[in-house]
Short mmCIF file of C-alpha atoms in Angstrom, two decimals:
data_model
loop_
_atom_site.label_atom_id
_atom_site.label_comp_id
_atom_site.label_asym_id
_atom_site.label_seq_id
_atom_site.Cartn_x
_atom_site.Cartn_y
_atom_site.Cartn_z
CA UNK A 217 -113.46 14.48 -99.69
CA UNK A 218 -115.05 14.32 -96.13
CA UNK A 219 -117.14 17.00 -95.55
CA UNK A 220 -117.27 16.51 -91.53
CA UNK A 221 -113.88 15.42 -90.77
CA UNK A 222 -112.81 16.56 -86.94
CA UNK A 223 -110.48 19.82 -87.55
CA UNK A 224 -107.89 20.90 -85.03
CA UNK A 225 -109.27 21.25 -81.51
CA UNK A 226 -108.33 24.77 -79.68
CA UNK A 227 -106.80 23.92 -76.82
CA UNK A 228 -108.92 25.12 -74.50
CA UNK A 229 -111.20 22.68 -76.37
CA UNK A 230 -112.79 24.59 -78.56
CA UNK A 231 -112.94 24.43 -81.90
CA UNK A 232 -109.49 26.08 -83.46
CA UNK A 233 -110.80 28.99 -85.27
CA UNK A 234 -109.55 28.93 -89.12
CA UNK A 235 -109.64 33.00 -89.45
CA UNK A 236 -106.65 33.45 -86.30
CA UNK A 237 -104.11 33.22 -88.76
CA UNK A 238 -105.07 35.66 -91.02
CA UNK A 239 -104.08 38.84 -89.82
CA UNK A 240 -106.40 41.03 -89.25
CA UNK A 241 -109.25 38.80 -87.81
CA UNK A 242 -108.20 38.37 -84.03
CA UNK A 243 -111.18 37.62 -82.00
CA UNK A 244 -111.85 40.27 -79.51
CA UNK A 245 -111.80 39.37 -75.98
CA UNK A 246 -114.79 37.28 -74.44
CA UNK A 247 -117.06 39.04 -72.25
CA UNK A 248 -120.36 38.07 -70.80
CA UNK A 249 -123.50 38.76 -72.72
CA UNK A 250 -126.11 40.82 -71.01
CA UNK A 251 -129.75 39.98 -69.64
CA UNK A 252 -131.93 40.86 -73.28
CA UNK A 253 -133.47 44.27 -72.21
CA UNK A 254 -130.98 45.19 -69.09
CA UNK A 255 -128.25 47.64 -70.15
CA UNK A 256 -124.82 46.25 -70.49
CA UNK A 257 -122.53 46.23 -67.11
CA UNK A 258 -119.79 48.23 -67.40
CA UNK A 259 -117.46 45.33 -65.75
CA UNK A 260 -118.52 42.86 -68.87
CA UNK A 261 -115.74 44.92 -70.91
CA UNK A 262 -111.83 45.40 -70.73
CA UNK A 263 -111.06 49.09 -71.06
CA UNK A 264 -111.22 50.67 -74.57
CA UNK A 265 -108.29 50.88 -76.52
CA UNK A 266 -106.09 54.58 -76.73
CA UNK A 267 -107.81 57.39 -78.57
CA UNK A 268 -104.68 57.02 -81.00
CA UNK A 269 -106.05 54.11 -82.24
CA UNK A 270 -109.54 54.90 -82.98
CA UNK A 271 -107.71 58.29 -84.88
CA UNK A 272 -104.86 56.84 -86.85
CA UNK A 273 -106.27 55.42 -90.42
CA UNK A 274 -106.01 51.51 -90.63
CA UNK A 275 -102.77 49.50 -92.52
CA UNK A 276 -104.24 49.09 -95.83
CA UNK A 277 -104.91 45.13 -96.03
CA UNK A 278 -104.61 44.32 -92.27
CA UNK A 279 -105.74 44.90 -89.23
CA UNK A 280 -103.24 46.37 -86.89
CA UNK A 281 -103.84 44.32 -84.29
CA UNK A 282 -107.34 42.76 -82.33
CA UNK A 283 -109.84 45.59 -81.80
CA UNK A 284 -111.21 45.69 -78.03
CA UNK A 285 -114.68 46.92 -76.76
CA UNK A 286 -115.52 49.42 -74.38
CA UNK A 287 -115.52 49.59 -71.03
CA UNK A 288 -118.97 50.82 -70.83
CA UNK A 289 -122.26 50.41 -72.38
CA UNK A 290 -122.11 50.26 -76.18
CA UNK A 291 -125.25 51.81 -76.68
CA UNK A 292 -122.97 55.01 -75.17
CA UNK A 293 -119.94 55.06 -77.34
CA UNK A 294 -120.39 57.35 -80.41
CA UNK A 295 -121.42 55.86 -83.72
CA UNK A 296 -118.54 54.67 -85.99
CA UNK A 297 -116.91 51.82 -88.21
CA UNK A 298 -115.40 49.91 -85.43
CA UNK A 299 -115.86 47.11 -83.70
CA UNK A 300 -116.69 48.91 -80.34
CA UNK A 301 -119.28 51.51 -80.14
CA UNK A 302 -122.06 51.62 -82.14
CA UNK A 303 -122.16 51.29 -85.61
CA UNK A 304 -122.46 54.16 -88.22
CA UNK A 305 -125.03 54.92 -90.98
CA UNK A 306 -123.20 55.19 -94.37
CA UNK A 307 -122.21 58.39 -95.06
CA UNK A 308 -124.39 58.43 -98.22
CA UNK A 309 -127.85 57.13 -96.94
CA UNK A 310 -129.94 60.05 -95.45
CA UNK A 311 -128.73 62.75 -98.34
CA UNK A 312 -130.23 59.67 -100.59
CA UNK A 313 -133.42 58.98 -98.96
CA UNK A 314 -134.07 62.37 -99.16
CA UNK A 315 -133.49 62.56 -102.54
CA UNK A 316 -135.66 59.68 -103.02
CA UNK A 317 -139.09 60.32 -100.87
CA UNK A 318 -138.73 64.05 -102.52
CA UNK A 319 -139.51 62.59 -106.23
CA UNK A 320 -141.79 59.69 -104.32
CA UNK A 321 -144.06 62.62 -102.88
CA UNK A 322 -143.78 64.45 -106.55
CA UNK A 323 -144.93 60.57 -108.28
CA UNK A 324 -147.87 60.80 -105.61
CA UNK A 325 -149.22 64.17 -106.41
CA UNK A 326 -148.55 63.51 -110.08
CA UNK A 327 -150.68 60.40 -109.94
CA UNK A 328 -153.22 61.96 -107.65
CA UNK A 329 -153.61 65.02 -110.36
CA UNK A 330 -153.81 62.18 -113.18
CA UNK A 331 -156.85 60.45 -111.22
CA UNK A 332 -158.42 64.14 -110.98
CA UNK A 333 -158.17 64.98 -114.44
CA UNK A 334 -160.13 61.85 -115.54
CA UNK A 335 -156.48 59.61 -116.12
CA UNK A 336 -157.84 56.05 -115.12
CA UNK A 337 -154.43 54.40 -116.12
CA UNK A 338 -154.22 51.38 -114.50
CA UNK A 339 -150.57 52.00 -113.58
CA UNK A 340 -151.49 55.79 -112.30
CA UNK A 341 -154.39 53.64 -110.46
CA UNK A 342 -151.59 51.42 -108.82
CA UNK A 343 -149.04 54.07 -107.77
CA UNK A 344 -151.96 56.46 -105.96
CA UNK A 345 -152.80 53.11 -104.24
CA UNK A 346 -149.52 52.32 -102.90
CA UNK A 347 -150.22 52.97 -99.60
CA UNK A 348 -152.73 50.35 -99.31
CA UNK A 349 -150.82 47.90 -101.42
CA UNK A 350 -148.07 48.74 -99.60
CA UNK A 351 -149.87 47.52 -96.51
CA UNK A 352 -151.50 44.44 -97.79
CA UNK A 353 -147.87 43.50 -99.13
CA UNK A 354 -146.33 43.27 -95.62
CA UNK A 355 -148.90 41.90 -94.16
CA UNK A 356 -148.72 38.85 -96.49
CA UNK A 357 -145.06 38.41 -96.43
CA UNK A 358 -145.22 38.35 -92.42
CA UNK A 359 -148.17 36.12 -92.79
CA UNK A 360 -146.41 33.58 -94.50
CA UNK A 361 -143.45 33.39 -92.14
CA UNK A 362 -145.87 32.92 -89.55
CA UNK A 363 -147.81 29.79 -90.76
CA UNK A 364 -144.70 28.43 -92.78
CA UNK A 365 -141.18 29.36 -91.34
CA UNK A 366 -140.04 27.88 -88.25
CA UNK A 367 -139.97 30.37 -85.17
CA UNK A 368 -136.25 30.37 -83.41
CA UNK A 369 -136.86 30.02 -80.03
CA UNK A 370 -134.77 28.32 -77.30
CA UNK A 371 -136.29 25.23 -78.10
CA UNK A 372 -135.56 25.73 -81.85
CA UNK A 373 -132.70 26.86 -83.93
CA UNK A 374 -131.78 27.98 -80.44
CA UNK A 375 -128.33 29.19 -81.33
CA UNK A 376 -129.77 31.21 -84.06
CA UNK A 377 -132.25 32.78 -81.50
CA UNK A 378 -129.28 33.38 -78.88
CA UNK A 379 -127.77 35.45 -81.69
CA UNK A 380 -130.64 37.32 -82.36
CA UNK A 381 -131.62 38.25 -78.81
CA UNK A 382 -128.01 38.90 -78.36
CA UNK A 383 -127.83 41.81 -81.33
CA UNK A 384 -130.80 43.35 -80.61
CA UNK A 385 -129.56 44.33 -76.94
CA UNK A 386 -125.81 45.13 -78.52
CA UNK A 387 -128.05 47.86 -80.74
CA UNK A 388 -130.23 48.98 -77.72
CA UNK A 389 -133.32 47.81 -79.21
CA UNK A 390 -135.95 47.50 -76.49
CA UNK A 391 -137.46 44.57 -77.84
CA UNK A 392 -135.83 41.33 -79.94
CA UNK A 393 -137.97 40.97 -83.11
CA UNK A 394 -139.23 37.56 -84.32
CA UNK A 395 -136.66 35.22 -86.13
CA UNK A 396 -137.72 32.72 -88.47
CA UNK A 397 -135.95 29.89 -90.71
CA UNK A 398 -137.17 28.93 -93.73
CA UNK A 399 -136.38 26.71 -96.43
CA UNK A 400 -133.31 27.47 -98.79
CA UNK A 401 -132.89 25.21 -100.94
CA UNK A 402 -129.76 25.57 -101.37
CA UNK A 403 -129.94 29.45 -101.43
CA UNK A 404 -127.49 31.36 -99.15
CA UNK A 405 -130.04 33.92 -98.33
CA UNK A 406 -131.65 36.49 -94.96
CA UNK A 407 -133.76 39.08 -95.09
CA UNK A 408 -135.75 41.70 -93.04
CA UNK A 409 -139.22 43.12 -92.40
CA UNK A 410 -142.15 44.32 -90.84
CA UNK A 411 -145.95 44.51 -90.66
CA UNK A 412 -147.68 47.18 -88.12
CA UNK A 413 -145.70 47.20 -84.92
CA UNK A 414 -143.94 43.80 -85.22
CA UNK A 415 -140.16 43.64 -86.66
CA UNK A 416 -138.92 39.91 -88.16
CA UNK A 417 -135.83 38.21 -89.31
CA UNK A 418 -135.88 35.54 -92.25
CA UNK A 419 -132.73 33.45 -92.17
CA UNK A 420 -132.86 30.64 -95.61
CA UNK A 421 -131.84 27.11 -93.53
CA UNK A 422 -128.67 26.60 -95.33
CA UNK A 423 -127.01 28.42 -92.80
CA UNK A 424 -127.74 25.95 -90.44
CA UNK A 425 -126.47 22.72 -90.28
CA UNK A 426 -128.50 19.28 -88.66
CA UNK A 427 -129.86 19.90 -85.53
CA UNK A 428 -129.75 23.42 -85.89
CA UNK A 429 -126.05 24.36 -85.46
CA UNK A 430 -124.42 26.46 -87.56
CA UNK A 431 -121.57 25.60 -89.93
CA UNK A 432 -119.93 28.90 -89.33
CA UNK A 433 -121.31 30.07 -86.04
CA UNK A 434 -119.49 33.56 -86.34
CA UNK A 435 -120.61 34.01 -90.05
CA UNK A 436 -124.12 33.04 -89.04
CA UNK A 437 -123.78 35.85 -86.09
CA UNK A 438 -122.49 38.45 -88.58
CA UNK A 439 -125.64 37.86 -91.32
CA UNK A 440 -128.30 38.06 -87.78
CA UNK A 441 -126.23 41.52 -87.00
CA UNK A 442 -126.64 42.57 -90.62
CA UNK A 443 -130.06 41.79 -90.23
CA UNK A 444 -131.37 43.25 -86.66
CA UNK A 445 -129.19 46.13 -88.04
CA UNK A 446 -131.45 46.88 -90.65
CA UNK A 447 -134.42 46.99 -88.02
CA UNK A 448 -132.08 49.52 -85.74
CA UNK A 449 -131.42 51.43 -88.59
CA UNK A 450 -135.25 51.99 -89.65
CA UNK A 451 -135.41 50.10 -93.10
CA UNK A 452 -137.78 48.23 -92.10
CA UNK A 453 -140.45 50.78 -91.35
CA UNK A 454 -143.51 51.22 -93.03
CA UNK A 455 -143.43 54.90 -93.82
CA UNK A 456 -140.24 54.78 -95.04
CA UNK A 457 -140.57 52.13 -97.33
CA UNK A 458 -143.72 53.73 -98.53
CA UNK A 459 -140.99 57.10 -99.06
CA UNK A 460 -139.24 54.76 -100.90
CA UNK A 461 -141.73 53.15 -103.23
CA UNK A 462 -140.40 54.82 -106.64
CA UNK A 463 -136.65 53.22 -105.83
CA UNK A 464 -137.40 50.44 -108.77
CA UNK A 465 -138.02 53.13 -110.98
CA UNK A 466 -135.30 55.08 -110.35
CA UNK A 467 -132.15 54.02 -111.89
CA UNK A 468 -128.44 54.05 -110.15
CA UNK A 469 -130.59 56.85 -107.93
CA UNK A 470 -132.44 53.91 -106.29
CA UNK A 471 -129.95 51.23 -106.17
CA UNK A 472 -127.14 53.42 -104.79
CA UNK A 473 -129.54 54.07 -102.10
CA UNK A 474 -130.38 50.36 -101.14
CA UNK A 475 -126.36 50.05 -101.46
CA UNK A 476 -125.91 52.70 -98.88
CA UNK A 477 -128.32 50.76 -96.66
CA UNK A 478 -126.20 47.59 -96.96
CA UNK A 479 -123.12 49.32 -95.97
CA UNK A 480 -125.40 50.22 -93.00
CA UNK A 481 -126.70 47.26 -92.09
CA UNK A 482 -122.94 45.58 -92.57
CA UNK A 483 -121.93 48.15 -89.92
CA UNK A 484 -123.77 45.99 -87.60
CA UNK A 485 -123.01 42.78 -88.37
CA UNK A 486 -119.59 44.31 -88.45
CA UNK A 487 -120.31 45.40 -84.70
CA UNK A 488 -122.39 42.57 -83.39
CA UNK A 489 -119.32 39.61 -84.80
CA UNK A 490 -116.35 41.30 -86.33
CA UNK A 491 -114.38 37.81 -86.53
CA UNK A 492 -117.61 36.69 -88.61
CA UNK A 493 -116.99 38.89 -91.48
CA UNK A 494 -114.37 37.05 -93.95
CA UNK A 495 -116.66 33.89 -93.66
CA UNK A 496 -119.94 35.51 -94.34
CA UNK A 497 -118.19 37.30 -97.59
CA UNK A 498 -117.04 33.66 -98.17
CA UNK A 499 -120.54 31.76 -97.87
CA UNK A 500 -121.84 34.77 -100.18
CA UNK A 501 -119.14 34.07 -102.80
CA UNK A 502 -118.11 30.31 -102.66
CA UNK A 503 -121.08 29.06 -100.60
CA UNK A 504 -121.41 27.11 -97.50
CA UNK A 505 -119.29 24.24 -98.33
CA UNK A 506 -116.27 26.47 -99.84
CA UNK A 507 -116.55 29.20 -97.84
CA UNK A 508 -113.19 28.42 -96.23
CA UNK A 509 -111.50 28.17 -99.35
CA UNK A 510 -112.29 31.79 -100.22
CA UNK A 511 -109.04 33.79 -99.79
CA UNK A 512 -110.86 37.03 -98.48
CA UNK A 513 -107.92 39.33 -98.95
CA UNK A 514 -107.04 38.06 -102.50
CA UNK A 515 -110.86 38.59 -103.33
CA UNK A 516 -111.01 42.32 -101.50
CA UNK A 517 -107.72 43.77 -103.62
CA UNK A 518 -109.24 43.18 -106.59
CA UNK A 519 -111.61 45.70 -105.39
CA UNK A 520 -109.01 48.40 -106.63
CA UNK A 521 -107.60 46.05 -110.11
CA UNK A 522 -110.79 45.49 -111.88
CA UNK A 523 -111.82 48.52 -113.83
CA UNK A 524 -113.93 49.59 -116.83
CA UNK A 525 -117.40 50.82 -117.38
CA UNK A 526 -118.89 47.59 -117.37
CA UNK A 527 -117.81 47.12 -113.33
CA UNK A 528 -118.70 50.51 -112.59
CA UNK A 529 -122.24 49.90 -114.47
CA UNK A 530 -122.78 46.34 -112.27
CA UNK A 531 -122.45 48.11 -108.98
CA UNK A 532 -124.43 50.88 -109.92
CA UNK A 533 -127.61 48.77 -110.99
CA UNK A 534 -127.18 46.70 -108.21
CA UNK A 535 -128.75 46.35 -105.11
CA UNK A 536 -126.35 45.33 -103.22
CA UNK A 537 -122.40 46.16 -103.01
CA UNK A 538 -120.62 43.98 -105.53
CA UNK A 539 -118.83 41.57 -103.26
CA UNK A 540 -115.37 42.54 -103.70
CA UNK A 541 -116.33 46.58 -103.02
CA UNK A 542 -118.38 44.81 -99.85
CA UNK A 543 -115.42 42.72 -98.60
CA UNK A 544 -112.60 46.11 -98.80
CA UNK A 545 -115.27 48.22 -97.18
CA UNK A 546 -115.61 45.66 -94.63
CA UNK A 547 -111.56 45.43 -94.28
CA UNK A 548 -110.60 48.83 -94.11
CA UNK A 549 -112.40 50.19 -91.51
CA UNK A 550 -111.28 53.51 -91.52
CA UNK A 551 -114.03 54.82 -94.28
CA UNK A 552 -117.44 54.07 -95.84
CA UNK A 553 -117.59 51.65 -98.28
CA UNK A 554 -117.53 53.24 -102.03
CA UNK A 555 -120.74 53.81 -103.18
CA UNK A 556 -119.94 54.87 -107.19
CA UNK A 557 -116.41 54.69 -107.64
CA UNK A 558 -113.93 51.30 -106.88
CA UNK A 559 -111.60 51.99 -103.95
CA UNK A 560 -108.34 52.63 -104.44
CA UNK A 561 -105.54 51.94 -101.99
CA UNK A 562 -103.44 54.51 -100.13
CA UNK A 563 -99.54 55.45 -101.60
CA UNK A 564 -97.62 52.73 -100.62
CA UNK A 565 -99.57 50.15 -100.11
CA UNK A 566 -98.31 46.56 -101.50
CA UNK A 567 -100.40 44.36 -103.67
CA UNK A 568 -100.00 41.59 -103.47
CA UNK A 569 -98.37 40.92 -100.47
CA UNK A 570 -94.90 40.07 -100.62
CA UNK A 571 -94.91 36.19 -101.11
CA UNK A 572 -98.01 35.74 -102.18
CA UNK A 573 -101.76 35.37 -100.83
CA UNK A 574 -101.87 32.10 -98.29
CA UNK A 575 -103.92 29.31 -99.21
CA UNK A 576 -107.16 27.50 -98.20
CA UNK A 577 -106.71 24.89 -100.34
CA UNK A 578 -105.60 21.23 -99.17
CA UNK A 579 -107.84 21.84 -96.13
CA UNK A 580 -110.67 19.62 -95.87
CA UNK A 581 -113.53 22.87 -96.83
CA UNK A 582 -116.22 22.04 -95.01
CA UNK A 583 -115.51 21.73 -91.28
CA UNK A 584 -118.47 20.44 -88.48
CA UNK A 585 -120.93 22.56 -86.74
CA UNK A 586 -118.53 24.30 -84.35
CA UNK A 587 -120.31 25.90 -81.18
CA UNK A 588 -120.70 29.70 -80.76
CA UNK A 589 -117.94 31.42 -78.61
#
C-alpha cells in the first residue's frame, strides 16, 4: 500500500475532491475571504438560496442539493443549522448551564458554611478555593503552550493559521486568538482555552502532514471552526467555567451539558467548512490514514439501529456525542443533535439505501497533502 500515491487531479488542477460524489457534500461556491477584522463585502457572496429552502425539513440521508451563502455579511443572517448564516447554540445548552451554575453557587455556599462552622475538610478546603485554583489552572495550561507548542503564524503551520484567522472573522470575532500545534503522538486531538483576556487554539500535529500541510485540508478547517466556535460561543471564559466547576460531579447532568456544547461548537465548524464534515467524523473514527475509508452515511444510520440501555448509558456519561449521534446531527441539518435519546428517522425514510452503501475500499486511503480551496 502507498500511502502518497498521486490521486485524480480536478481538472481545473486541483486536487479531485473524494466527498463530490457522495451526495450531500457539494462544495459551496468559492468566494473571496475577507481582510481579518473588516466586515465581509456583500459582493464576496452569490445570492442566498429561496426562503423555501431554509423552511422545508432536509431528505433524511442527503442533502438536497449544495447549500449557498448569503449575499451579505454572515455575521447578519440569523443564527441557525445551516451552512449560511451564523451558527446556532444547541437548543439544550443555556436551560443546562443554568441548571448547572445554580447547584455550583449552592456547592459554594455549602462549602463556605462548612469552613465557618469549623469543617477543615480538605476537599471542602479545595472546592471554596476554586476560584483561585481555577485561575492558577489556566494560567499553567496557557503557559505551557506558550514555551512548548509551536505558534501558527504565516511563517508556520501557515495553512493552519489561514484557517484560523479565517473563522474567527466568519464568527465576527474582533480579534483571532492564538493557535498552537503540539505534539500528538499519534493522537487525533484539538482543544480550546483561555487565561485572563487571551483566547487559544491547541491543534495535536497529526493533523498536519510534513511541512505543515494538511492531509485533509477541509477536515482540518472543520476541527479550527469547531474550535474558534467554542471561543464565539463563550466556553472558554473564565467565569463560566468557574459556573461550571461541579460538572465532574454531576452525573448525565454535567456531561449532557458539555454534549450540548459540542453540538455548539460543531455548528461552527459546520458553518466555517461544511464539505469538511464527513472527513473530520472519519479522522475521529478510523484515523488519519483511514479516514477515507469511513463510509459516513453507513456509520450515521446506525445512529437510529443500535439500541439498548447500555448505548443510551455511553452517551449519557460521555462528554462528547457518541460519534454516530455526532455524524446524523451533523447530516440532518434540519434539528439539534439528540442530546438523551438516539434519533430516529422520519416515516418513509429508506435504510439502507436501495443498492447498498458505496464503498471506500480499493482506494489507495491515504491521499497527499492536498491544498486548501
Amino acid at each position: 500500500m502507498q500511502p502518497y500515491e498521486p490521486q485524480p487531479q480536478h481538472p481545473a488542477g486541483r486536487q479531485a475532491d473524494p466527498y463530490t460524489q457522495q451526495a450531500g457534500w457539494a462544495h459551496a461556491q468559492d468566494a473571496p475571504a475577507a481582510p481579518y477584522g473588516q466586515p465581509y463585502p456583500a459582493t464576496s457572496y452569490p445570492a442566498a438560496p429561496p426562503d423555501s429552502y431554509l423552511a422545508a425539513p432536509h431528505q433524511y440521508g442527503r442533502y438536497p442539493g449544495a447549500p449557498i451563502p448569503p449575499g451579505v455579511p454572515p455575521q447578519a443572517q440569523p443564527r441557525g443549522l445551516a451552512p449560511f448564516g451564523m451558527p446556532a447554540r444547541h437548543s439544550w445548552e443555556i436551560p443546562l448551564l443554568v441548571l448547572v451554575i445554580v447547584l455550583t453557587v449552592l456547592a459554594y455556599l455549602i462549602a463556605l458554611l462548612l469552613l465557618a462552622t469549623g469543617n477543615f475538610d480538605q476537599y471542602v478546603i479545595a472546592f471554596a478555593a476554586a476560584p483561585l485554583l481555577l485561575w492558577f489552572g489556566r494560567g499553567v495550561n496557557y503557559a505551557t503552550q506558550r514555551v512548548n507548542g509551536v505558534k501558527m503564524s504565516p511563517t508556520q503551520f501557515p495553512e493552519g493559521y489561514q484557517l484560523v484567522v479565517e473563522a474567527a472573522a466568519r464568527f465576527g470575532m474582533t480579534k483571532a486568538p492564538d493557535a498552537y500545534v503540539v505534539l500528538g503522538n499519534g493522537q487525533i486531538n484539538a482543544f480550546a482555552s483561555g487565561h485572563g483576556f487571551r483566547r487559544y487554539v491547541v491543534v495535536y500535529s497529526d493533523l498536519f502532514e510534513i511541512g505543515g500541510a494538511a492531509r485533509e485540508p477541509d477536515a482540518l478547517a472543520f476541527i479550527i471552526g469547531h474550535e474558534v466556535g467554542h471561543i464565539a460561543a463563550g466556553h472558554t471564559s473564565y467565569w463560566r467555567q468557574l459556573g461550571m466547576f461541579l460538572v465532574p460531579f454531576l452525573p448525565v447532568v454535567g456531561s449532557s451539558l458539555i454534549r450540548s456544547q459540542e453540538y455548539t461548537a460543531d455548528n461552527h465548524g459546520y458553518c466555517h467548512r461544511h464539505t469538511g464534515a464527513p472527513a473530520a467524523m472519519g479522522t475521529l473514527a478510523g484515523g488519519k490514514y483511514l479516514n477515507t475509508l469511513v463510509g459516513f452515511d453507513e456509520m450515521a444510520d446506525r445512529a437510529a439501529m443500535e439500541k439498548d440501555f447500555f448505548i443510551w448509558a455511553v452517551n449519557a456519561l460521555s462528554s462528547h456525542p457518541v460519534l454516530t449521534w455526532r455524524m446524523w446531527a451533523l447530516r440532518d441539518r434540519s434539528r439539534h443533535g439528540k442530546l438523551f435519546w438516539r434519533p430516529s428517522p422520519p416515516a418513509g425514510a429508506v435504510t439502507p439505501p436501495p443498492g447498498g452503501y458505496p464503498s471506500a475500499y480499493g482506494r489507495i486511503p491515504a491521499s497527499p497533502p492536498k491544498p486548501v480551496a
